[in-house]
């Protein structure tokens, strides 16, 4: 397994994630320091929770004096979308051990899901590489947040520009799924739905609901075509 | 929040983040997926990306920004064109960063 951490394919695949994570993690660490969360607590949160937006939201809530129960509940809702990612990736990992899944799933976030999925669909990818990618991305996140916490006030980074890396990565990976018109249309429908839902669903729930509705629609349309 | 409370809070966050991640493989991995679930899962990626990308581009704080002054929008259209033409993730990302920076700082 450890050999895979250094394989060229894995390093190449994890690179765009790390380019985005270093400034974002840094910003997250700065926020942690501002709300009085220590470097070790920041590291512990990044190891155990590993959720970009989830951590930003939790830290602002800590800063705002929210109760533990409200922070935990919010985190649950914000991270519910990982269930969809985990279910989708499982279909490429059938037959792996319980131990494998208990480690692998901890590394599932928007970015690792996106990259693993596209690598799996191109073929040259396996369970060990997927795990190695998760571990490297996770490690990169943990170190960046801790670093941000320590040296946060010394350096400033243009987060908007480097943060756009992840958006560009999502666009690129999205286009790799444009195999037929139905998939393109379903993606666009999901995007429009997400915007519509965002006006009354908070905490990233709009992503979850839009995905469920759009995927169901795609599944029904494909099923309908087959019956013709 | 005291240091002890922060630690309890993180442990609580860990439990509620880990369960949604770890449960699906334990429910799905031992059985063969039914064709309808498999068909449904085929449409999850494009739907997730559509929802994420549209949210990143158009949601600006608490409002939606559809104007042509939206740097995210203009940059993303260019990234989309590059990605469709080159099929290269690296080229798409580099183009995105350069265009975004230019639009933000030069134009």
Tab-separated table of C-alpha atoms in Angstrom:
chain	number	residue	atom	x	y	z
A	1	UNK	CA	0.000	0.000	0.000
A	2	UNK	CA	2.663	2.489	1.051
A	3	UNK	CA	4.460	1.940	-2.220
A	4	UNK	CA	1.419	3.397	-3.953
A	5	UNK	CA	1.753	6.666	-2.062
A	6	UNK	CA	4.759	7.467	-4.201
A	7	UNK	CA	3.512	6.128	-7.497
A	8	UNK	CA	3.583	8.665	-10.289
A	9	UNK	CA	-0.062	8.149	-11.179
A	10	UNK	CA	-1.239	8.845	-7.628
A	11	UNK	CA	0.972	11.914	-7.214
A	12	UNK	CA	-0.200	13.284	-10.543
A	13	UNK	CA	-3.835	12.751	-9.594
A	14	UNK	CA	-3.510	14.313	-6.137
A	15	UNK	CA	-1.591	17.383	-7.318
A	16	UNK	CA	-4.581	19.587	-8.259
A	17	UNK	CA	-6.250	18.725	-4.954
A	18	UNK	CA	-3.184	19.783	-2.985
A	19	UNK	CA	-2.748	22.998	-4.967
A	20	UNK	CA	-6.254	23.926	-3.866
A	21	UNK	CA	-5.988	22.569	-0.335
A	22	UNK	CA	-2.835	24.378	0.740
A	23	UNK	CA	-4.372	27.888	0.609
A	24	UNK	CA	-7.823	26.718	1.713
A	25	UNK	CA	-6.426	24.714	4.614
A	26	UNK	CA	-4.246	27.659	5.474
A	27	UNK	CA	-7.298	29.936	5.597
A	28	UNK	CA	-9.106	27.371	7.724
A	29	UNK	CA	-6.193	27.291	10.178
A	30	UNK	CA	-6.149	31.084	10.386
A	31	UNK	CA	-9.855	31.081	11.225
A	32	UNK	CA	-9.275	28.403	13.888
A	33	UNK	CA	-6.581	30.504	15.502
A	34	UNK	CA	-8.848	33.586	15.442
A	35	UNK	CA	-11.653	31.762	17.295
A	36	UNK	CA	-9.243	30.373	19.900
A	37	UNK	CA	-8.792	26.809	18.641
A	38	UNK	CA	-5.210	25.615	19.207
A	39	UNK	CA	-2.921	24.085	16.607
A	40	UNK	CA	-3.367	20.578	18.083
A	41	UNK	CA	-7.128	20.920	18.202
A	42	UNK	CA	-7.035	22.140	14.608
A	43	UNK	CA	-4.980	19.090	13.627
A	44	UNK	CA	-7.323	16.784	15.516
A	45	UNK	CA	-10.349	18.315	13.782
A	46	UNK	CA	-8.727	17.967	10.351
A	47	UNK	CA	-7.777	14.334	10.997
A	48	UNK	CA	-11.113	13.263	12.466
A	49	UNK	CA	-13.610	15.425	10.602
A	50	UNK	CA	-11.850	16.165	7.266
A	51	UNK	CA	-14.421	18.437	5.653
A	52	UNK	CA	-13.492	21.765	4.096
A	53	UNK	CA	-16.700	23.707	4.315
A	54	UNK	CA	-17.845	21.697	7.347
A	55	UNK	CA	-14.795	22.867	9.297
A	56	UNK	CA	-15.164	26.492	8.210
A	57	UNK	CA	-18.785	26.497	9.357
A	58	UNK	CA	-18.016	24.751	12.668
A	59	UNK	CA	-15.186	27.170	13.443
A	60	UNK	CA	-17.340	30.220	12.764
A	61	UNK	CA	-19.993	28.706	15.032
A	62	UNK	CA	-17.408	28.152	17.769
A	63	UNK	CA	-16.390	31.783	17.327
A	64	UNK	CA	-20.012	32.856	17.578
A	65	UNK	CA	-20.521	30.975	20.843
A	66	UNK	CA	-22.842	28.266	19.470
A	67	UNK	CA	-23.614	25.175	21.561
A	68	UNK	CA	-21.825	21.877	20.954
A	69	UNK	CA	-25.075	20.156	19.975
A	70	UNK	CA	-25.923	22.762	17.316
A	71	UNK	CA	-22.395	22.541	15.870
A	72	UNK	CA	-22.539	18.738	15.730
A	73	UNK	CA	-25.993	18.772	14.110
A	74	UNK	CA	-24.870	21.331	11.513
A	75	UNK	CA	-21.767	19.266	10.731
A	76	UNK	CA	-23.955	16.209	10.226
A	77	UNK	CA	-26.152	18.023	7.699
A	78	UNK	CA	-23.243	19.651	5.860
A	79	UNK	CA	-21.457	16.297	5.484
A	80	UNK	CA	-24.481	14.188	4.526
A	81	UNK	CA	-23.524	14.466	0.853
A	82	UNK	CA	-20.551	12.185	1.548
A	83	UNK	CA	-23.078	9.325	1.720
A	84	UNK	CA	-23.753	9.790	-1.993
A	85	UNK	CA	-20.029	9.795	-2.758
A	86	UNK	CA	-19.391	6.750	-0.621
A	87	UNK	CA	-22.229	4.813	-2.286
A	88	UNK	CA	-20.990	5.685	-5.760
A	89	UNK	CA	-17.360	4.761	-5.047
A	90	UNK	CA	-18.434	1.488	-3.419
A	91	UNK	CA	-19.620	0.247	-6.812
A	92	UNK	CA	-15.952	0.316	-7.949
A	93	UNK	CA	-14.684	-1.320	-4.762
A	94	UNK	CA	-16.845	-4.393	-4.465
A	95	UNK	CA	-15.226	-7.171	-2.434
A	96	UNK	CA	-12.807	-4.988	-0.441
A	97	UNK	CA	-12.414	-5.783	3.262
A	98	UNK	CA	-14.190	-4.067	6.150
A	99	UNK	CA	-10.826	-2.741	7.309
A	100	UNK	CA	-10.231	-1.216	3.881
A	101	UNK	CA	-13.580	0.553	3.868
A	102	UNK	CA	-13.187	1.844	7.410
A	103	UNK	CA	-9.990	3.652	6.372
A	104	UNK	CA	-10.940	4.543	2.829
A	105	UNK	CA	-14.270	6.185	3.624
A	106	UNK	CA	-12.728	8.577	6.163
A	107	UNK	CA	-10.909	10.196	3.221
A	108	UNK	CA	-14.038	10.832	1.154
A	109	UNK	CA	-14.686	14.515	0.417
A	110	UNK	CA	-15.843	16.422	-2.694
A	111	UNK	CA	-12.364	16.484	-4.212
A	112	UNK	CA	-11.189	12.911	-3.540
A	113	UNK	CA	-14.558	11.602	-4.719
A	114	UNK	CA	-14.282	13.575	-7.932
A	115	UNK	CA	-10.731	12.513	-8.751
A	116	UNK	CA	-11.091	8.856	-7.712
A	117	UNK	CA	-14.262	8.521	-9.726
A	118	UNK	CA	-12.722	9.927	-12.885
A	119	UNK	CA	-9.619	7.752	-12.444
A	120	UNK	CA	-11.776	4.653	-11.903
A	121	UNK	CA	-13.798	5.359	-15.031
A	122	UNK	CA	-10.670	5.700	-17.155
A	123	UNK	CA	-9.547	2.233	-16.063
A	124	UNK	CA	-5.958	2.541	-14.813
A	125	UNK	CA	-6.976	2.751	-11.171
A	126	UNK	CA	-7.441	0.340	-8.293
A	127	UNK	CA	-8.439	0.195	-4.638
A	128	UNK	CA	-4.906	0.785	-3.340
A	129	UNK	CA	-4.339	3.817	-5.496
A	130	UNK	CA	-7.699	5.225	-4.426
A	131	UNK	CA	-6.751	4.763	-0.761
A	132	UNK	CA	-3.311	6.300	-1.353
A	133	UNK	CA	-4.916	9.318	-3.003
A	134	UNK	CA	-7.281	9.788	-0.054
A	135	UNK	CA	-4.427	9.548	2.444
A	136	UNK	CA	-2.255	12.058	0.572
A	137	UNK	CA	-5.091	14.553	0.122
A	138	UNK	CA	-6.085	14.148	3.775
A	139	UNK	CA	-2.490	14.587	4.942
A	140	UNK	CA	-2.153	17.680	2.815
A	141	UNK	CA	-5.302	19.118	4.401
A	142	UNK	CA	-4.194	18.326	7.969
A	143	UNK	CA	-0.768	19.931	7.523
A	144	UNK	CA	-2.136	23.009	5.728
A	145	UNK	CA	-4.689	23.730	8.441
A	146	UNK	CA	-2.091	23.299	11.195
A	147	UNK	CA	0.378	25.500	9.354
A	148	UNK	CA	-2.284	28.166	8.886
A	149	UNK	CA	-2.972	28.073	12.597
A	150	UNK	CA	0.696	28.610	13.478
A	151	UNK	CA	1.814	31.221	10.961
A	152	UNK	CA	-1.609	32.583	10.036
A	153	UNK	CA	-0.974	36.166	10.877
A	154	UNK	CA	2.362	36.395	9.130
A	155	UNK	CA	1.442	35.533	5.555
A	156	UNK	CA	-1.442	36.521	3.335
A	157	UNK	CA	-2.536	34.496	0.316
A	158	UNK	CA	-5.018	35.462	-2.367
A	159	UNK	CA	-7.501	32.739	-1.472
A	160	UNK	CA	-9.973	33.668	-4.205
A	161	UNK	CA	-7.509	32.938	-7.009
A	162	UNK	CA	-6.072	29.690	-5.691
A	163	UNK	CA	-9.472	28.617	-4.386
A	164	UNK	CA	-10.704	28.776	-7.961
A	165	UNK	CA	-8.418	25.796	-8.679
A	166	UNK	CA	-10.965	23.464	-7.140
A	167	UNK	CA	-13.832	24.943	-9.183
A	168	UNK	CA	-11.766	24.520	-12.362
A	169	UNK	CA	-11.003	20.946	-11.320
A	170	UNK	CA	-14.707	20.201	-10.804
A	171	UNK	CA	-15.541	21.647	-14.243
A	172	UNK	CA	-12.827	19.540	-15.882
A	173	UNK	CA	-13.940	16.363	-14.129
A	174	UNK	CA	-17.568	17.133	-14.923
A	175	UNK	CA	-16.855	17.319	-18.664
A	176	UNK	CA	-15.260	13.851	-18.487
A	177	UNK	CA	-18.769	12.566	-17.718
A	178	UNK	CA	-20.297	14.182	-20.814
A	179	UNK	CA	-20.560	10.800	-22.560
A	180	UNK	CA	-24.029	11.365	-23.965
A	181	UNK	CA	-26.589	14.147	-24.176
A	182	UNK	CA	-28.685	12.793	-21.338
A	183	UNK	CA	-25.755	13.013	-18.918
A	184	UNK	CA	-25.080	16.610	-19.958
A	185	UNK	CA	-28.720	17.574	-19.597
A	186	UNK	CA	-29.061	15.878	-16.211
A	187	UNK	CA	-25.954	17.724	-14.959
A	188	UNK	CA	-27.338	21.066	-16.105
A	189	UNK	CA	-30.731	20.297	-14.575
A	190	UNK	CA	-29.005	19.409	-11.303
A	191	UNK	CA	-27.070	22.683	-11.384
A	192	UNK	CA	-30.207	24.739	-11.990
A	193	UNK	CA	-32.053	22.821	-9.274
A	194	UNK	CA	-29.200	23.425	-6.831
A	195	UNK	CA	-29.409	27.184	-7.418
A	196	UNK	CA	-33.176	27.173	-7.002
A	197	UNK	CA	-32.979	25.087	-3.818
A	198	UNK	CA	-30.149	27.152	-2.356
A	199	UNK	CA	-32.574	29.979	-1.576
A	200	UNK	CA	-34.307	27.882	1.074
A	201	UNK	CA	-31.957	25.009	1.912
A	202	UNK	CA	-28.812	25.859	3.869
A	203	UNK	CA	-25.720	23.878	4.858
A	204	UNK	CA	-25.068	22.407	1.420
A	205	UNK	CA	-28.301	20.415	1.578
A	206	UNK	CA	-29.187	21.897	-1.818
A	207	UNK	CA	-26.346	19.814	-3.324
A	208	UNK	CA	-27.752	16.618	-1.818
A	209	UNK	CA	-31.377	17.245	-2.793
A	210	UNK	CA	-30.540	18.476	-6.311
A	211	UNK	CA	-28.341	15.402	-6.893
A	212	UNK	CA	-30.996	12.957	-5.698
A	213	UNK	CA	-33.731	14.531	-7.834
A	214	UNK	CA	-31.574	14.878	-10.972
A	215	UNK	CA	-30.086	11.353	-10.728
A	216	UNK	CA	-33.563	9.896	-10.241
A	217	UNK	CA	-34.742	11.803	-13.295
A	218	UNK	CA	-31.824	10.465	-15.354
A	219	UNK	CA	-32.500	6.937	-14.164
A	220	UNK	CA	-36.205	7.243	-15.059
A	221	UNK	CA	-35.574	8.711	-18.513
A	222	UNK	CA	-33.048	5.987	-19.338
A	223	UNK	CA	-35.469	3.338	-18.050
A	224	UNK	CA	-38.278	4.842	-20.153
A	225	UNK	CA	-36.135	4.738	-23.292
A	226	UNK	CA	-35.335	1.074	-22.784
A	227	UNK	CA	-39.019	0.197	-22.533
A	228	UNK	CA	-39.768	1.802	-25.925
B	1	UNK	CA	-15.579	27.377	24.604
B	2	UNK	CA	-13.017	25.758	26.893
B	3	UNK	CA	-10.340	23.471	25.506
B	4	UNK	CA	-12.168	20.402	26.871
B	5	UNK	CA	-15.393	21.541	25.204
B	6	UNK	CA	-13.591	21.991	21.879
B	7	UNK	CA	-12.333	18.404	22.123
B	8	UNK	CA	-15.843	17.074	22.910
B	9	UNK	CA	-17.193	19.107	20.024
B	10	UNK	CA	-14.613	17.643	17.621
B	11	UNK	CA	-15.381	14.102	18.806
B	12	UNK	CA	-19.100	14.726	18.222
B	13	UNK	CA	-18.334	16.118	14.760
B	14	UNK	CA	-16.207	13.041	14.031
B	15	UNK	CA	-19.047	10.634	14.850
B	16	UNK	CA	-21.619	12.426	12.670
B	17	UNK	CA	-19.162	12.839	9.769
B	18	UNK	CA	-17.852	9.294	9.838
B	19	UNK	CA	-21.203	7.474	9.954
B	20	UNK	CA	-22.555	8.856	6.634
B	21	UNK	CA	-19.229	7.963	5.004
B	22	UNK	CA	-18.739	4.481	6.369
B	23	UNK	CA	-22.262	3.063	6.277
B	24	UNK	CA	-22.865	2.791	2.477
B	25	UNK	CA	-20.106	0.243	1.708
B	26	UNK	CA	-21.254	-1.947	4.587
B	27	UNK	CA	-24.778	-1.924	3.187
B	28	UNK	CA	-23.803	-2.266	-0.471
B	29	UNK	CA	-20.476	-4.087	-0.767
B	30	UNK	CA	-21.558	-7.595	0.161
B	31	UNK	CA	-24.583	-7.768	-2.087
B	32	UNK	CA	-24.679	-7.308	-5.825
B	33	UNK	CA	-26.248	-3.985	-6.730
B	34	UNK	CA	-29.686	-4.164	-8.268
B	35	UNK	CA	-29.770	-2.866	-11.868
B	36	UNK	CA	-31.945	0.075	-10.881
B	37	UNK	CA	-29.503	1.200	-8.153
B	38	UNK	CA	-26.625	0.817	-10.604
B	39	UNK	CA	-28.468	2.868	-13.201
B	40	UNK	CA	-29.248	5.529	-10.582
B	41	UNK	CA	-25.612	5.682	-9.445
B	42	UNK	CA	-24.536	6.286	-13.060
B	43	UNK	CA	-26.266	9.672	-12.921
B	44	UNK	CA	-24.918	10.704	-9.513
B	45	UNK	CA	-21.528	12.021	-10.744
B	46	UNK	CA	-22.855	14.383	-13.421
B	47	UNK	CA	-25.551	15.546	-10.983
B	48	UNK	CA	-23.073	16.185	-8.154
B	49	UNK	CA	-20.696	18.078	-10.449
B	50	UNK	CA	-23.536	20.116	-11.953
B	51	UNK	CA	-24.774	21.088	-8.494
B	52	UNK	CA	-21.287	21.860	-7.140
B	53	UNK	CA	-20.107	23.815	-10.179
B	54	UNK	CA	-23.282	25.908	-10.495
B	55	UNK	CA	-23.155	26.658	-6.764
B	56	UNK	CA	-19.503	27.719	-6.919
B	57	UNK	CA	-20.116	29.937	-9.926
B	58	UNK	CA	-23.420	31.615	-9.180
B	59	UNK	CA	-23.868	31.670	-5.396
B	60	UNK	CA	-22.281	34.823	-4.056
B	61	UNK	CA	-22.810	35.077	-0.304
B	62	UNK	CA	-26.569	34.858	0.132
B	63	UNK	CA	-27.576	35.850	-3.379
B	64	UNK	CA	-27.306	34.550	-6.916
B	65	UNK	CA	-25.072	36.474	-9.293
B	66	UNK	CA	-25.958	35.989	-12.981
B	67	UNK	CA	-24.260	39.191	-14.204
B	68	UNK	CA	-21.498	39.272	-16.802
B	69	UNK	CA	-19.340	40.958	-14.159
B	70	UNK	CA	-19.226	37.612	-12.353
B	71	UNK	CA	-15.560	36.632	-12.715
B	72	UNK	CA	-16.347	33.039	-11.761
B	73	UNK	CA	-18.816	32.772	-14.633
B	74	UNK	CA	-16.569	34.190	-17.347
B	75	UNK	CA	-13.568	32.150	-16.184
B	76	UNK	CA	-15.631	28.976	-15.965
B	77	UNK	CA	-16.942	29.326	-19.520
B	78	UNK	CA	-13.343	29.542	-20.725
B	79	UNK	CA	-12.300	26.576	-18.563
B	80	UNK	CA	-15.252	24.603	-19.938
B	81	UNK	CA	-14.167	25.309	-23.529
B	82	UNK	CA	-10.539	24.356	-22.768
B	83	UNK	CA	-11.575	21.174	-21.002
B	84	UNK	CA	-13.911	20.069	-23.807
B	85	UNK	CA	-11.253	20.793	-26.432
B	86	UNK	CA	-8.126	19.442	-24.724
B	87	UNK	CA	-9.625	16.811	-22.348
B	88	UNK	CA	-6.777	17.780	-20.017
B	89	UNK	CA	-7.387	18.513	-16.355
B	90	UNK	CA	-4.012	20.216	-15.941
B	91	UNK	CA	-4.547	22.623	-18.853
B	92	UNK	CA	-8.051	23.429	-17.628
B	93	UNK	CA	-6.875	24.247	-14.100
B	94	UNK	CA	-3.910	26.363	-15.202
B	95	UNK	CA	-6.102	28.271	-17.675
B	96	UNK	CA	-8.644	28.844	-14.907
B	97	UNK	CA	-6.085	30.263	-12.494
B	98	UNK	CA	-4.478	32.544	-15.080
B	99	UNK	CA	-7.790	33.873	-16.430
B	100	UNK	CA	-9.246	34.335	-12.946
B	101	UNK	CA	-6.178	36.242	-11.796
B	102	UNK	CA	-6.165	38.452	-14.910
B	103	UNK	CA	-9.857	39.279	-14.608
B	104	UNK	CA	-9.530	40.046	-10.916
B	105	UNK	CA	-6.346	42.083	-10.963
B	106	UNK	CA	-5.828	43.477	-14.454
B	107	UNK	CA	-9.154	43.998	-16.222
